[in-house]
Structures are given as C-alpha cells and as structure tokens.
Coordinates of N, CA, C and O in Angstrom, one line a residue:
M802 N 110.9 35.2 122.7 CA 109.9 36.2 122.2 C 109.2 35.6 120.9 O 109.9 35.0 120.1
R803 N 107.9 35.9 120.8 CA 107.2 35.4 119.7 C 107.4 36.3 118.5 O 107.7 37.5 118.7
V804 N 107.2 35.8 117.3 CA 107.3 36.5 116.1 C 106.3 37.7 116.1 O 106.6 38.8 115.6
G805 N 105.1 37.5 116.6 CA 104.1 38.5 116.6 C 104.5 39.7 117.4 O 104.3 40.8 117.1
S806 N 105.1 39.4 118.6 CA 105.6 40.5 119.5 C 106.7 41.2 118.8 O 106.8 42.5 118.9
L807 N 107.6 40.6 118.1 CA 108.6 41.2 117.3 C 108.1 42.1 116.2 O 108.6 43.2 116.0
R808 N 107.0 41.6 115.6 CA 106.4 42.4 114.5 C 105.8 43.7 115.1 O 105.9 44.8 114.6
Q809 N 105.1 43.6 116.3 CA 104.5 44.8 116.9 C 105.6 45.7 117.4 O 105.4 47.0 117.3
L810 N 106.7 45.2 117.9 CA 107.8 46.1 118.3 C 108.4 46.8 117.2 O 108.7 48.0 117.3
T811 N 108.5 46.2 116.0 CA 109.1 46.8 114.8 C 108.1 47.9 114.3 O 108.6 49.1 114.0
L812 N 106.8 47.6 114.3 CA 105.8 48.6 113.8 C 105.8 49.8 114.8 O 105.7 50.9 114.4
G813 N 105.8 49.4 116.1 CA 105.7 50.5 117.1 C 106.9 51.4 117.0 O 106.8 52.7 117.1
S814 N 108.1 50.9 116.8 CA 109.3 51.7 116.7 C 109.3 52.6 115.5 O 109.7 53.7 115.5
F815 N 108.7 52.0 114.4 CA 108.6 52.8 113.1 C 107.7 54.0 113.3 O 108.0 55.1 112.9
I816 N 106.5 53.7 113.9 CA 105.6 54.8 114.1 C 106.1 55.8 115.1 O 106.0 57.0 114.8
L817 N 106.8 55.4 116.1 CA 107.4 56.4 117.1 C 108.4 57.2 116.4 O 108.5 58.4 116.7
A818 N 109.2 56.7 115.5 CA 110.2 57.4 114.8 C 109.6 58.4 113.8 O 110.2 59.5 113.5
L819 N 108.4 58.2 113.4 CA 107.7 59.1 112.5 C 107.1 60.3 113.2 O 106.8 61.3 112.5
V820 N 106.8 60.2 114.5 CA 106.1 61.2 115.2 C 106.8 62.6 115.0 O 106.2 63.6 114.7
P821 N 108.2 62.7 115.3 CA 108.8 64.0 115.1 C 108.7 64.5 113.6 O 108.6 65.7 113.4
L822 N 108.8 63.6 112.7 CA 108.7 64.1 111.3 C 107.3 64.6 111.0 O 107.1 65.5 110.2
I823 N 106.2 63.9 111.6 CA 104.9 64.4 111.4 C 104.7 65.8 112.0 O 104.0 66.7 111.5
A824 N 105.3 65.9 113.2 CA 105.3 67.3 113.9 C 105.9 68.3 113.0 O 105.5 69.5 112.9
L825 N 107.1 68.0 112.4 CA 107.8 68.9 111.5 C 106.9 69.3 110.3 O 106.9 70.4 109.9
L826 N 106.3 68.3 109.7 CA 105.4 68.5 108.6 C 104.2 69.4 109.0 O 103.9 70.4 108.2
W827 N 103.6 69.2 110.1 CA 102.5 70.0 110.6 C 103.0 71.5 110.8 O 102.3 72.4 110.4
Q828 N 104.2 71.7 111.4 CA 104.7 73.0 111.7 C 105.0 73.7 110.3 O 104.7 74.9 110.2
S829 N 105.5 73.0 109.4 CA 105.8 73.6 108.1 C 104.5 74.0 107.4 O 104.5 75.1 106.8
Q830 N 103.5 73.2 107.4 CA 102.2 73.6 106.9 C 101.6 74.8 107.6 O 101.0 75.7 106.9
S831 N 101.8 74.9 108.9 CA 101.3 76.0 109.7 C 102.0 77.3 109.3 O 101.4 78.3 109.1
D832 N 103.3 77.2 109.2 CA 104.1 78.4 108.8 C 103.8 78.8 107.4 O 103.7 80.0 107.1
L833 N 103.6 77.8 106.5 CA 103.2 78.2 105.1 C 101.9 78.9 105.0 O 101.7 79.8 104.3
A834 N 100.9 78.4 105.8 CA 99.6 79.1 105.9 C 99.7 80.5 106.4 O 99.1 81.4 105.9
K835 N 100.6 80.7 107.4 CA 100.8 82.0 108.0 C 101.4 82.9 107.0 O 101.0 84.1 106.8
V836 N 102.4 82.4 106.2 CA 103.0 83.2 105.2 C 102.0 83.6 104.1 O 102.0 84.8 103.6
S837 N 101.2 82.7 103.8 CA 100.2 83.0 102.7 C 99.2 84.1 103.2 O 98.9 85.0 102.5
R838 N 98.8 84.0 104.5 CA 97.9 85.0 105.0 C 98.6 86.3 105.1 O 98.0 87.4 104.8
M839 N 99.8 86.3 105.5 CA 100.6 87.6 105.6 C 100.7 88.2 104.2 O 100.6 89.4 104.1
T840 N 101.1 87.4 103.2 CA 101.3 87.9 101.9 C 100.0 88.5 101.3 O 100.0 89.5 100.7
T841 N 98.9 87.8 101.6 CA 97.6 88.2 101.1 C 97.2 89.6 101.7 O 96.7 90.5 101.0
A842 N 97.4 89.7 103.0 CA 97.1 90.9 103.7 C 97.9 92.1 103.2 O 97.4 93.2 103.0
E843 N 99.2 91.9 103.1 CA 100.1 93.0 102.6 C 99.8 93.4 101.2 O 99.8 94.6 100.8
T844 N 99.5 92.4 100.3 CA 99.1 92.7 98.9 C 97.9 93.5 98.9 O 97.8 94.5 98.1
R845 N 96.9 93.1 99.7 CA 95.6 93.8 99.7 C 95.8 95.3 100.2 O 95.2 96.2 99.7
F846 N 96.7 95.4 101.2 CA 97.0 96.8 101.7 C 97.6 97.7 100.7 O 97.2 98.8 100.5
V847 N 98.6 97.1 100.0 CA 99.3 97.9 98.9 C 98.4 98.3 97.8 O 98.4 99.4 97.4
V848 N 97.6 97.3 97.4 CA 96.6 97.6 96.3 C 95.6 98.7 96.7 O 95.3 99.6 96.0
T849 N 95.1 98.5 97.9 CA 94.1 99.5 98.4 C 94.7 100.9 98.6 O 94.1 101.9 98.2
A850 N 95.9 100.9 99.2 CA 96.5 102.2 99.5 C 96.9 102.9 98.2 O 96.6 104.2 98.0
V851 N 97.5 102.2 97.2 CA 97.8 102.8 95.9 C 96.6 103.3 95.2 O 96.6 104.3 94.6
G852 N 95.5 102.4 95.2 CA 94.3 102.8 94.5 C 93.7 104.1 95.1 O 93.3 105.0 94.3
I853 N 93.6 104.2 96.4 CA 93.0 105.4 97.0 C 93.9 106.6 96.8 O 93.4 107.7 96.6
M854 N 95.2 106.4 96.8 CA 96.1 107.5 96.5 C 95.9 108.0 95.1 O 95.9 109.2 94.9
Q855 N 95.7 107.1 94.2 CA 95.4 107.6 92.8 C 94.1 108.3 92.7 O 93.9 109.3 92.0
Q856 N 93.1 107.9 93.5 CA 91.8 108.6 93.6 C 92.0 110.0 94.2 O 91.4 111.0 93.7
L857 N 92.8 110.1 95.2 CA 93.1 111.4 95.8 C 93.8 112.3 94.8 O 93.4 113.5 94.7
E858 N 94.7 111.8 94.1 CA 95.4 112.7 93.1 C 94.5 113.1 92.0 O 94.5 114.2 91.5
G859 N 93.7 112.2 91.5 CA 92.7 112.5 90.5 C 91.7 113.5 91.0 O 91.3 114.5 90.3
A860 N 91.2 113.4 92.3 CA 90.3 114.3 92.9 C 90.9 115.7 93.0 O 90.3 116.7 92.8
A861 N 92.2 115.7 93.3 CA 92.9 117.0 93.5 C 93.0 117.7 92.1 O 92.8 119.0 92.0
I862 N 93.2 117.0 91.0 CA 93.3 117.6 89.7 C 91.9 118.1 89.3 O 91.8 119.3 88.8
D863 N 90.8 117.4 89.6 CA 89.5 117.8 89.3 C 89.1 119.1 90.1 O 88.5 120.0 89.6
L864 N 89.5 119.1 91.4 CA 89.2 120.2 92.2 C 89.9 121.5 91.8 O 89.3 122.5 91.7
E865 N 91.2 121.3 91.4 CA 91.9 122.5 90.9 C 91.3 123.0 89.6 O 91.1 124.2 89.4
R866 N 90.8 122.1 88.7 CA 90.2 122.6 87.4 C 88.9 123.3 87.7 O 88.7 124.4 87.1
T867 N 88.1 122.8 88.6 CA 86.8 123.4 88.8 C 87.0 124.7 89.6 O 86.2 125.7 89.3
L868 N 88.0 124.8 90.5 CA 88.2 126.1 91.2 C 88.6 127.2 90.2 O 88.2 128.3 90.3
R869 N 89.5 126.8 89.3 CA 90.0 127.8 88.3 C 88.8 128.2 87.3 O 88.7 129.3 86.9
Q870 N 88.0 127.2 87.0 CA 86.8 127.5 86.2 C 85.9 128.5 86.9 O 85.4 129.5 86.3
Y871 N 85.7 128.3 88.2 CA 84.8 129.2 89.0 C 85.4 130.6 89.1 O 84.6 131.5 89.1
A872 N 86.7 130.6 89.2 CA 87.3 132.0 89.3 C 87.1 132.8 88.0 O 87.1 134.0 88.1
I873 N 86.8 132.1 86.9 CA 86.5 132.8 85.6 C 85.0 132.9 85.4 O 84.5 133.9 85.1
I874 N 84.3 131.8 85.6 CA 82.9 131.7 85.3 C 82.2 131.5 86.7 O 82.0 130.4 87.1
Q875 N 81.8 132.5 87.3 CA 81.2 132.4 88.6 C 79.7 132.2 88.5 O 78.9 133.2 88.7
N876 N 79.3 131.0 88.3 CA 77.9 130.7 88.2 C 77.5 129.5 89.1 O 78.4 128.8 89.6
T877 N 76.3 129.2 89.2 CA 75.8 128.2 90.1 C 76.3 126.8 89.7 O 76.6 125.9 90.5
T878 N 76.2 126.5 88.4 CA 76.6 125.2 87.9 C 78.1 124.9 88.2 O 78.4 123.8 88.8
V879 N 79.0 125.8 88.0 CA 80.4 125.6 88.3 C 80.6 125.5 89.8 O 81.4 124.7 90.2
A880 N 79.8 126.3 90.5 CA 80.0 126.2 92.0 C 79.5 124.8 92.5 O 80.2 124.3 93.4
D881 N 78.5 124.3 92.0 CA 78.0 122.9 92.4 C 79.1 121.9 92.0 O 79.3 121.0 92.8
L882 N 79.6 122.0 90.8 CA 80.7 121.1 90.4 C 81.9 121.2 91.4 O 82.5 120.2 91.7
T883 N 82.2 122.4 91.8 CA 83.3 122.6 92.7 C 83.0 122.0 94.1 O 83.9 121.3 94.7
D884 N 81.8 122.2 94.6 CA 81.4 121.6 95.8 C 81.5 120.0 95.8 O 82.0 119.4 96.7
N885 N 81.1 119.5 94.6 CA 81.2 118.0 94.4 C 82.6 117.6 94.4 O 83.0 116.5 95.0
A886 N 83.5 118.3 93.7 CA 84.9 118.0 93.7 C 85.5 118.0 95.1 O 86.4 117.2 95.4
I887 N 85.2 119.0 95.9 CA 85.7 119.1 97.2 C 85.2 117.9 98.0 O 86.0 117.3 98.8
A888 N 84.0 117.5 97.9 CA 83.4 116.4 98.6 C 84.2 115.1 98.2 O 84.5 114.3 99.1
Q889 N 84.4 114.9 96.9 CA 85.1 113.7 96.5 C 86.6 113.7 97.0 O 87.1 112.6 97.4
F890 N 87.2 114.9 97.0 CA 88.6 114.9 97.5 C 88.6 114.6 99.0 O 89.4 113.9 99.5
A891 N 87.6 115.2 99.8 CA 87.6 115.0 101.2 C 87.3 113.5 101.5 O 87.8 112.9 102.4
S892 N 86.4 112.8 100.7 CA 86.1 111.4 100.9 C 87.4 110.6 100.6 O 87.7 109.6 101.4
A893 N 88.1 110.9 99.6 CA 89.3 110.1 99.3 C 90.4 110.3 100.4 O 91.1 109.4 100.7
R894 N 90.5 111.6 100.9 CA 91.4 111.8 102.0 C 91.1 111.0 103.2 O 91.9 110.4 103.8
Q895 N 89.8 110.9 103.5 CA 89.3 110.2 104.7 C 89.6 108.7 104.5 O 90.1 108.0 105.5
D896 N 89.3 108.1 103.3 CA 89.6 106.7 103.1 C 91.1 106.4 103.2 O 91.5 105.4 103.8
L897 N 91.9 107.3 102.7 CA 93.4 107.1 102.8 C 93.9 107.2 104.2 O 94.7 106.4 104.6
C898 N 93.4 108.2 104.9 CA 93.9 108.4 106.3 C 93.4 107.3 107.2 O 94.0 107.1 108.3
D899 N 92.3 106.6 106.8 CA 91.8 105.5 107.7 C 92.8 104.3 107.7 O 92.8 103.5 108.6
I900 N 93.6 104.2 106.6 CA 94.5 103.0 106.5 C 96.0 103.4 106.7 O 96.8 102.5 106.9
I901 N 96.3 104.7 106.7 CA 97.6 105.2 107.0 C 97.7 105.7 108.4 O 97.0 106.6 108.8
D902 N 98.5 105.0 109.2 CA 98.6 105.4 110.6 C 99.5 106.6 110.9 O 100.6 106.7 110.3
N903 N 99.1 107.4 111.8 CA 99.9 108.5 112.3 C 100.5 109.4 111.3 O 101.7 109.7 111.2
S904 N 99.6 109.9 110.4 CA 100.1 110.8 109.3 C 99.6 112.2 109.7 O 98.5 112.5 109.7
E905 N 100.6 113.1 109.9 CA 100.3 114.5 110.2 C 99.8 115.2 109.0 O 99.0 116.2 109.2
N906 N 100.1 114.7 107.8 CA 99.6 115.4 106.6 C 98.1 115.2 106.4 O 97.5 116.0 105.7
C907 N 97.5 114.2 107.1 CA 96.1 114.0 107.0 C 95.4 115.3 107.6 O 94.4 115.8 107.0
Q908 N 95.8 115.7 108.8 CA 95.2 116.9 109.4 C 95.5 118.1 108.6 O 94.7 119.0 108.6
Q909 N 96.7 118.2 108.0 CA 97.0 119.4 107.2 C 96.0 119.5 106.0 O 95.6 120.6 105.7
L910 N 95.7 118.3 105.4 CA 94.8 118.4 104.3 C 93.4 118.8 104.7 O 92.7 119.4 104.0
V911 N 93.0 118.5 105.9 CA 91.7 118.9 106.5 C 91.6 120.4 106.5 O 90.7 121.0 106.1
K912 N 92.7 121.1 107.0 CA 92.8 122.5 107.0 C 92.7 123.1 105.6 O 92.0 124.1 105.4
Q913 N 93.4 122.5 104.7 CA 93.4 123.0 103.3 C 92.0 122.8 102.6 O 91.6 123.7 101.9
I914 N 91.3 121.7 103.0 CA 90.0 121.5 102.4 C 89.0 122.6 103.0 O 88.2 123.2 102.2
E915 N 89.2 122.9 104.3 CA 88.3 123.9 104.9 C 88.6 125.3 104.2 O 87.6 126.1 104.1
Q916 N 89.8 125.6 103.9 CA 90.1 126.8 103.2 C 89.4 126.9 101.9 O 88.8 127.9 101.5
L917 N 89.4 125.8 101.1 CA 88.9 125.8 99.8 C 87.4 125.7 99.8 O 86.7 126.0 98.8
R918 N 86.7 125.3 100.9 CA 85.3 125.3 101.0 C 84.7 126.7 100.9 O 83.6 126.9 100.5
N919 N 85.5 127.7 101.2 CA 85.1 129.1 101.1 C 85.5 129.7 99.7 O 85.8 130.9 99.7
F920 N 85.6 128.9 98.7 CA 86.1 129.4 97.4 C 85.2 130.5 96.8 O 85.7 131.3 96.0
R921 N 83.9 130.6 97.2 CA 83.0 131.6 96.7 C 83.5 133.0 97.2 O 83.1 134.0 96.5
T922 N 84.2 133.1 98.3 CA 84.6 134.4 98.8 C 86.1 134.7 98.4 O 86.6 135.8 98.8
I923 N 86.7 133.8 97.7 CA 88.1 134.1 97.3 C 88.1 134.8 95.9 O 87.8 134.3 94.9
N924 N 88.5 136.1 96.0 CA 88.5 137.0 94.8 C 89.9 137.3 94.4 O 90.1 137.8 93.3
D925 N 90.9 137.0 95.2 CA 92.3 137.2 94.9 C 92.9 136.0 94.2 O 92.9 134.9 94.8
Q926 N 93.3 136.2 93.0 CA 93.9 135.1 92.2 C 95.2 134.5 92.8 O 95.4 133.3 92.8
L927 N 96.0 135.4 93.4 CA 97.2 135.0 94.1 C 96.9 134.1 95.3 O 97.6 133.2 95.6
L928 N 95.9 134.5 96.0 CA 95.5 133.7 97.2 C 95.0 132.3 96.8 O 95.3 131.3 97.4
L929 N 94.2 132.3 95.7 CA 93.7 131.0 95.2 C 94.9 130.1 94.7 O 95.0 128.9 95.0
N930 N 95.9 130.8 94.0 CA 97.1 130.0 93.6 C 97.9 129.5 94.8 O 98.4 128.3 94.8
A931 N 97.9 130.3 95.9 CA 98.6 129.8 97.1 C 97.9 128.6 97.7 O 98.5 127.7 98.2
Y932 N 96.6 128.7 97.8 CA 95.8 127.6 98.3 C 96.0 126.3 97.5 O 96.1 125.2 98.1
L933 N 96.0 126.5 96.2 CA 96.1 125.3 95.3 C 97.5 124.7 95.4 O 97.7 123.5 95.4
A934 N 98.5 125.6 95.5 CA 99.9 125.1 95.7 C 100.0 124.3 97.0 O 100.7 123.3 97.1
S935 N 99.4 124.9 98.1 CA 99.4 124.2 99.4 C 98.7 122.8 99.3 O 99.2 121.8 99.8
L936 N 97.6 122.8 98.5 CA 96.9 121.5 98.4 C 97.8 120.5 97.6 O 97.8 119.3 97.9
S937 N 98.4 121.0 96.5 CA 99.3 120.1 95.8 C 100.4 119.5 96.6 O 100.8 118.4 96.5
N938 N 101.0 120.4 97.4 CA 102.1 119.9 98.3 C 101.6 118.9 99.3 O 102.3 118.0 99.7
G939 N 100.4 119.2 99.8 CA 99.8 118.2 100.7 C 99.6 116.8 100.1 O 99.8 115.8 100.7
V940 N 99.1 116.8 98.8 CA 98.9 115.5 98.1 C 100.3 114.8 97.9 O 100.4 113.6 98.1
I941 N 101.3 115.6 97.6 CA 102.6 115.0 97.4 C 103.1 114.4 98.7 O 103.7 113.3 98.8
A942 N 102.9 115.2 99.8 CA 103.3 114.6 101.1 C 102.5 113.4 101.5 O 103.1 112.4 102.1
M943 N 101.2 113.3 101.1 CA 100.5 112.1 101.4 C 101.0 110.9 100.5 O 101.1 109.8 101.0
R944 N 101.5 111.2 99.3 CA 102.1 110.1 98.5 C 103.3 109.6 99.2 O 103.5 108.4 99.2
K945 N 104.1 110.5 99.8 CA 105.3 110.0 100.5 C 104.9 109.2 101.7 O 105.6 108.2 102.1
D946 N 103.8 109.6 102.4 CA 103.4 108.9 103.6 C 102.9 107.5 103.2 O 103.2 106.5 103.9
V947 N 102.3 107.4 102.1 CA 101.8 106.0 101.6 C 103.0 105.2 101.3 O 103.1 104.0 101.7
D948 N 104.0 105.7 100.6 CA 105.2 105.0 100.2 C 105.9 104.5 101.5 O 106.4 103.4 101.6
A949 N 106.0 105.4 102.5 CA 106.7 105.1 103.7 C 106.0 104.0 104.5 O 106.6 103.1 105.1
S950 N 104.6 104.1 104.5 CA 103.8 103.1 105.2 C 104.0 101.7 104.5 O 104.1 100.7 105.2
I951 N 104.0 101.7 103.2 CA 104.2 100.4 102.5 C 105.6 99.8 102.8 O 105.7 98.6 103.1
Q952 N 106.6 100.7 102.8 CA 108.0 100.2 103.0 C 108.1 99.7 104.5 O 108.8 98.7 104.7
A953 N 107.4 100.4 105.4 CA 107.5 99.9 106.8 C 106.8 98.6 107.0 O 107.4 97.7 107.7
R954 N 105.7 98.4 106.4 CA 105.0 97.1 106.5 C 105.8 96.0 105.8 O 105.9 94.8 106.3
L955 N 106.5 96.3 104.7 CA 107.3 95.3 104.0 C 108.5 94.9 104.9 O 108.9 93.8 104.9
A956 N 109.1 95.9 105.6 CA 110.2 95.7 106.5 C 109.8 94.7 107.6 O 110.5 93.8 108.0
I957 N 108.6 95.0 108.2 CA 108.1 94.1 109.2 C 107.8 92.7 108.7 O 108.1 91.7 109.3
Q958 N 107.3 92.6 107.5 CA 107.1 91.3 106.9 C 108.4 90.5 106.7 O 108.5 89.3 106.9
R959 N 109.4 91.3 106.2 CA 110.7 90.6 106.0 C 111.3 90.1 107.4 O 111.9 89.0 107.4
E960 N 111.1 90.9 108.4 CA 111.6 90.5 109.7 C 110.9 89.2 110.2 O 111.5 88.3 110.8
D961 N 109.6 89.2 110.0 CA 108.8 88.0 110.4 C 109.2 86.8 109.6 O 109.3 85.7 110.1
M962 N 109.5 87.0 108.3 CA 109.9 85.9 107.4 C 111.3 85.4 107.9 O 111.5 84.1 108.0
T963 N 112.2 86.3 108.2 CA 113.5 85.9 108.7 C 113.4 85.1 110.0 O 114.0 84.1 110.2
S964 N 112.6 85.6 110.9 CA 112.3 84.9 112.2 C 111.7 83.6 112.0 O 112.1 82.6 112.7
M965 N 110.8 83.5 111.1 CA 110.1 82.2 110.8 C 111.1 81.2 110.2 O 111.0 80.0 110.5
Q966 N 111.9 81.7 109.3 CA 112.9 80.8 108.7 C 113.9 80.2 109.7 O 114.2 79.0 109.7
A967 N 114.3 81.1 110.7 CA 115.2 80.7 111.7 C 114.6 79.6 112.6 O 115.1 78.6 113.0
K968 N 113.3 79.9 113.0 CA 112.5 79.0 113.8 C 112.4 77.6 113.1 O 112.5 76.6 113.7
Q969 N 112.1 77.7 111.8 CA 111.9 76.5 111.0 C 113.2 75.7 110.9 O 113.2 74.4 111.1
A970 N 114.3 76.3 110.7 CA 115.6 75.6 110.7 C 115.9 75.0 112.0 O 116.4 73.8 112.1
W971 N 115.7 75.7 113.1 CA 115.9 75.1 114.4 C 115.0 73.9 114.7 O 115.5 72.9 115.2
S972 N 113.8 74.1 114.4 CA 112.8 73.0 114.6 C 113.2 71.8 113.8 O 113.1 70.6 114.2
T973 N 113.6 72.0 112.5 CA 114.0 70.9 111.6 C 115.1 70.1 112.2 O 115.1 68.9 112.3
A974 N 116.2 70.9 112.6 CA 117.4 70.2 113.2 C 117.0 69.4 114.4 O 117.4 68.3 114.6
M975 N 116.2 70.0 115.3 CA 115.8 69.3 116.6 C 115.0 68.1 116.3 O 115.3 67.0 116.8
L976 N 113.9 68.2 115.5 CA 113.0 67.1 115.3 C 113.7 66.0 114.5 O 113.4 64.8 114.7
V977 N 114.5 66.3 113.5 CA 115.2 65.3 112.8 C 116.2 64.5 113.7 O 116.3 63.3 113.6
S978 N 116.8 65.3 114.6 CA 117.7 64.6 115.5 C 117.0 63.7 116.4 O 117.4 62.5 116.7
V979 N 115.8 64.1 116.9 CA 115.0 63.3 117.8 C 114.5 62.0 117.0 O 114.5 60.9 117.6
S980 N 114.2 62.2 115.8 CA 113.7 61.1 114.9 C 114.9 60.1 114.8 O 114.6 58.9 114.9
L981 N 116.1 60.6 114.5 CA 117.2 59.7 114.4 C 117.5 58.9 115.7 O 117.8 57.7 115.6
L982 N 117.4 59.6 116.8 CA 117.6 59.0 118.1 C 116.6 57.9 118.3 O 116.9 56.8 118.8
L983 N 115.3 58.2 118.0 CA 114.3 57.2 118.1 C 114.5 56.0 117.2 O 114.2 54.8 117.6
I984 N 115.0 56.2 116.0 CA 115.3 55.1 115.1 C 116.4 54.2 115.6 O 116.4 53.0 115.6
L985 N 117.5 54.9 116.2 CA 118.6 54.1 116.8 C 118.1 53.3 118.0 O 118.4 52.1 118.2
L986 N 117.2 54.0 118.8 CA 116.7 53.3 120.0 C 115.8 52.1 119.6 O 115.9 51.0 120.1
G987 N 115.0 52.3 118.5 CA 114.1 51.2 118.0 C 114.9 50.1 117.5 O 114.6 48.9 117.6
S988 N 116.0 50.5 116.8 CA 116.9 49.4 116.2 C 117.5 48.5 117.3 O 117.6 47.3 117.2
Q989 N 117.9 49.2 118.4 CA 118.5 48.4 119.5 C 117.5 47.5 120.1 O 117.7 46.4 120.5
L990 N 116.2 48.0 120.3 CA 115.2 47.2 120.9 C 114.8 46.0 120.0 O 114.5 45.0 120.5
I991 N 115.0 46.2 118.7 CA 114.6 45.1 117.8 C 115.8 44.1 117.7 O 115.6 42.9 117.6
V992 N 117.0 44.6 117.7 CA 118.2 43.7 117.5 C 118.3 42.7 118.7 O 118.7 41.5 118.4
K993 N 118.1 43.2 119.9 CA 118.2 42.3 121.0 C 117.4 41.0 120.9 O 117.9 39.9 121.0
P994 N 116.0 41.1 120.7 CA 115.3 39.9 120.6 C 115.6 39.1 119.4 O 115.5 37.9 119.3
V995 N 116.0 39.8 118.3 CA 116.5 39.0 117.1 C 117.7 38.2 117.4 O 117.8 37.0 117.0
N996 N 118.6 38.7 118.1 CA 119.8 37.9 118.6 C 119.5 36.8 119.4 O 120.0 35.7 119.3
K997 N 118.5 37.0 120.3 CA 118.0 35.9 121.2 C 117.4 34.8 120.3 O 117.6 33.6 120.6
L998 N 116.6 35.2 119.3 CA 116.0 34.2 118.4 C 117.1 33.4 117.7 O 116.9 32.2 117.4
K999 N 118.1 34.1 117.3 CA 119.2 33.4 116.6 C 119.9 32.4 117.5 O 120.2 31.3 117.1
Q1000 N 120.1 32.8 118.7 CA 120.7 31.9 119.7 C 119.8 30.7 119.9 O 120.2 29.5 120.0
I1001 N 118.4 30.9 120.0 CA 117.5 29.8 120.2 C 117.5 28.9 119.0 O 117.5 27.6 119.1

C-alpha cells in the first residue's frame, strides 16, 4: 500500500467518525432554537395576558366610578363618560377573551356589560350595587382564568422540555456510541496496512 493511500484512509476514517458528532451538534442547535422560540412565545403570552388583565381591572374601576357618579349627577356629560367607560371595558374583555381559551366567564361578562348599558334606567341603588358586585366578581374570575391559563401553558412547556431533554440524552448516547464504533473500525482499517508496511 502506498503512503498516499494510507493518508487518504486515515483522513476518511477521521471524517467518517466526525459525522455522528456533527449530527449531534446539529440536533442540539435545532433543539436550542426550538427552546428559544418556545420561551419567547410563552413570555409574550404572559406579558400580553397580564397587561390586558390590568387594563380590564382598570377599566372596571373607571366604570364603577362613572356609574356611581351618574347615579348622583344624572347629566349628559357623565352619561357620555359612562358610555366610554363601558366601551373600554368591553374592548379589554374582548382582547382578553381572544387569547384565553374556553373561558365561561367571558360570556358571563358579556351579560353583565349588557346589564350596565342600561344604566340610564337604573334608579334603584341596591340594584346598581348588585350589578357592580357581579361585575367585580366577574373580573376576579377572569383573573383566575388568566392565572390558570398561564399555569397550563407553563406545564405544557415543562413537559416539552422534559421530553426534549430525554430525546437529547438518548441521541447523545447513540451518536457518541456510533462515533466510537467508527473510530475503532477506522483504527483497525489503518492498523492492518501499517503492519503490512512494517513487515515490508
């Protein structure tokens, strides 16, 4: 065997042994990118959900204040402010319900908003207090729905991370084993012609 052929065999064996390690590196980078995308998406969801929930709570406070003002000062200006507060509350509710799946409290808030749209005809203070108490309970229930949704998504993310780590560990063990086998095979292929050269 020529020295050039031995050099090619050595180089080829080395490159072949690196193939599983390159595949492992590619898979690690792919999993890392997936984790990054997952983390970004969940962080965006949490920030968005908490921000809209704060808007809903603020809109509920403004709505209660304007409703109580209208109960005392029944004029057009306060009525317009109340209509605007109801619209802002309804908008925040819609934005929140768009990102929270299967929330029964969303529909309950719709009914409560419709009740409050008729605030001009509410002359009984006890009835107004009951409506506002129901609205407050609805907002509290929505806060619980947001917290539950966040916890559910985090639980799914943890499961995905655990599954990904198990897959990564299995792949690492398999590919490293394949790489070691290829190194041993390459060593044997190189040793044989070297021994022949020694004999010559």
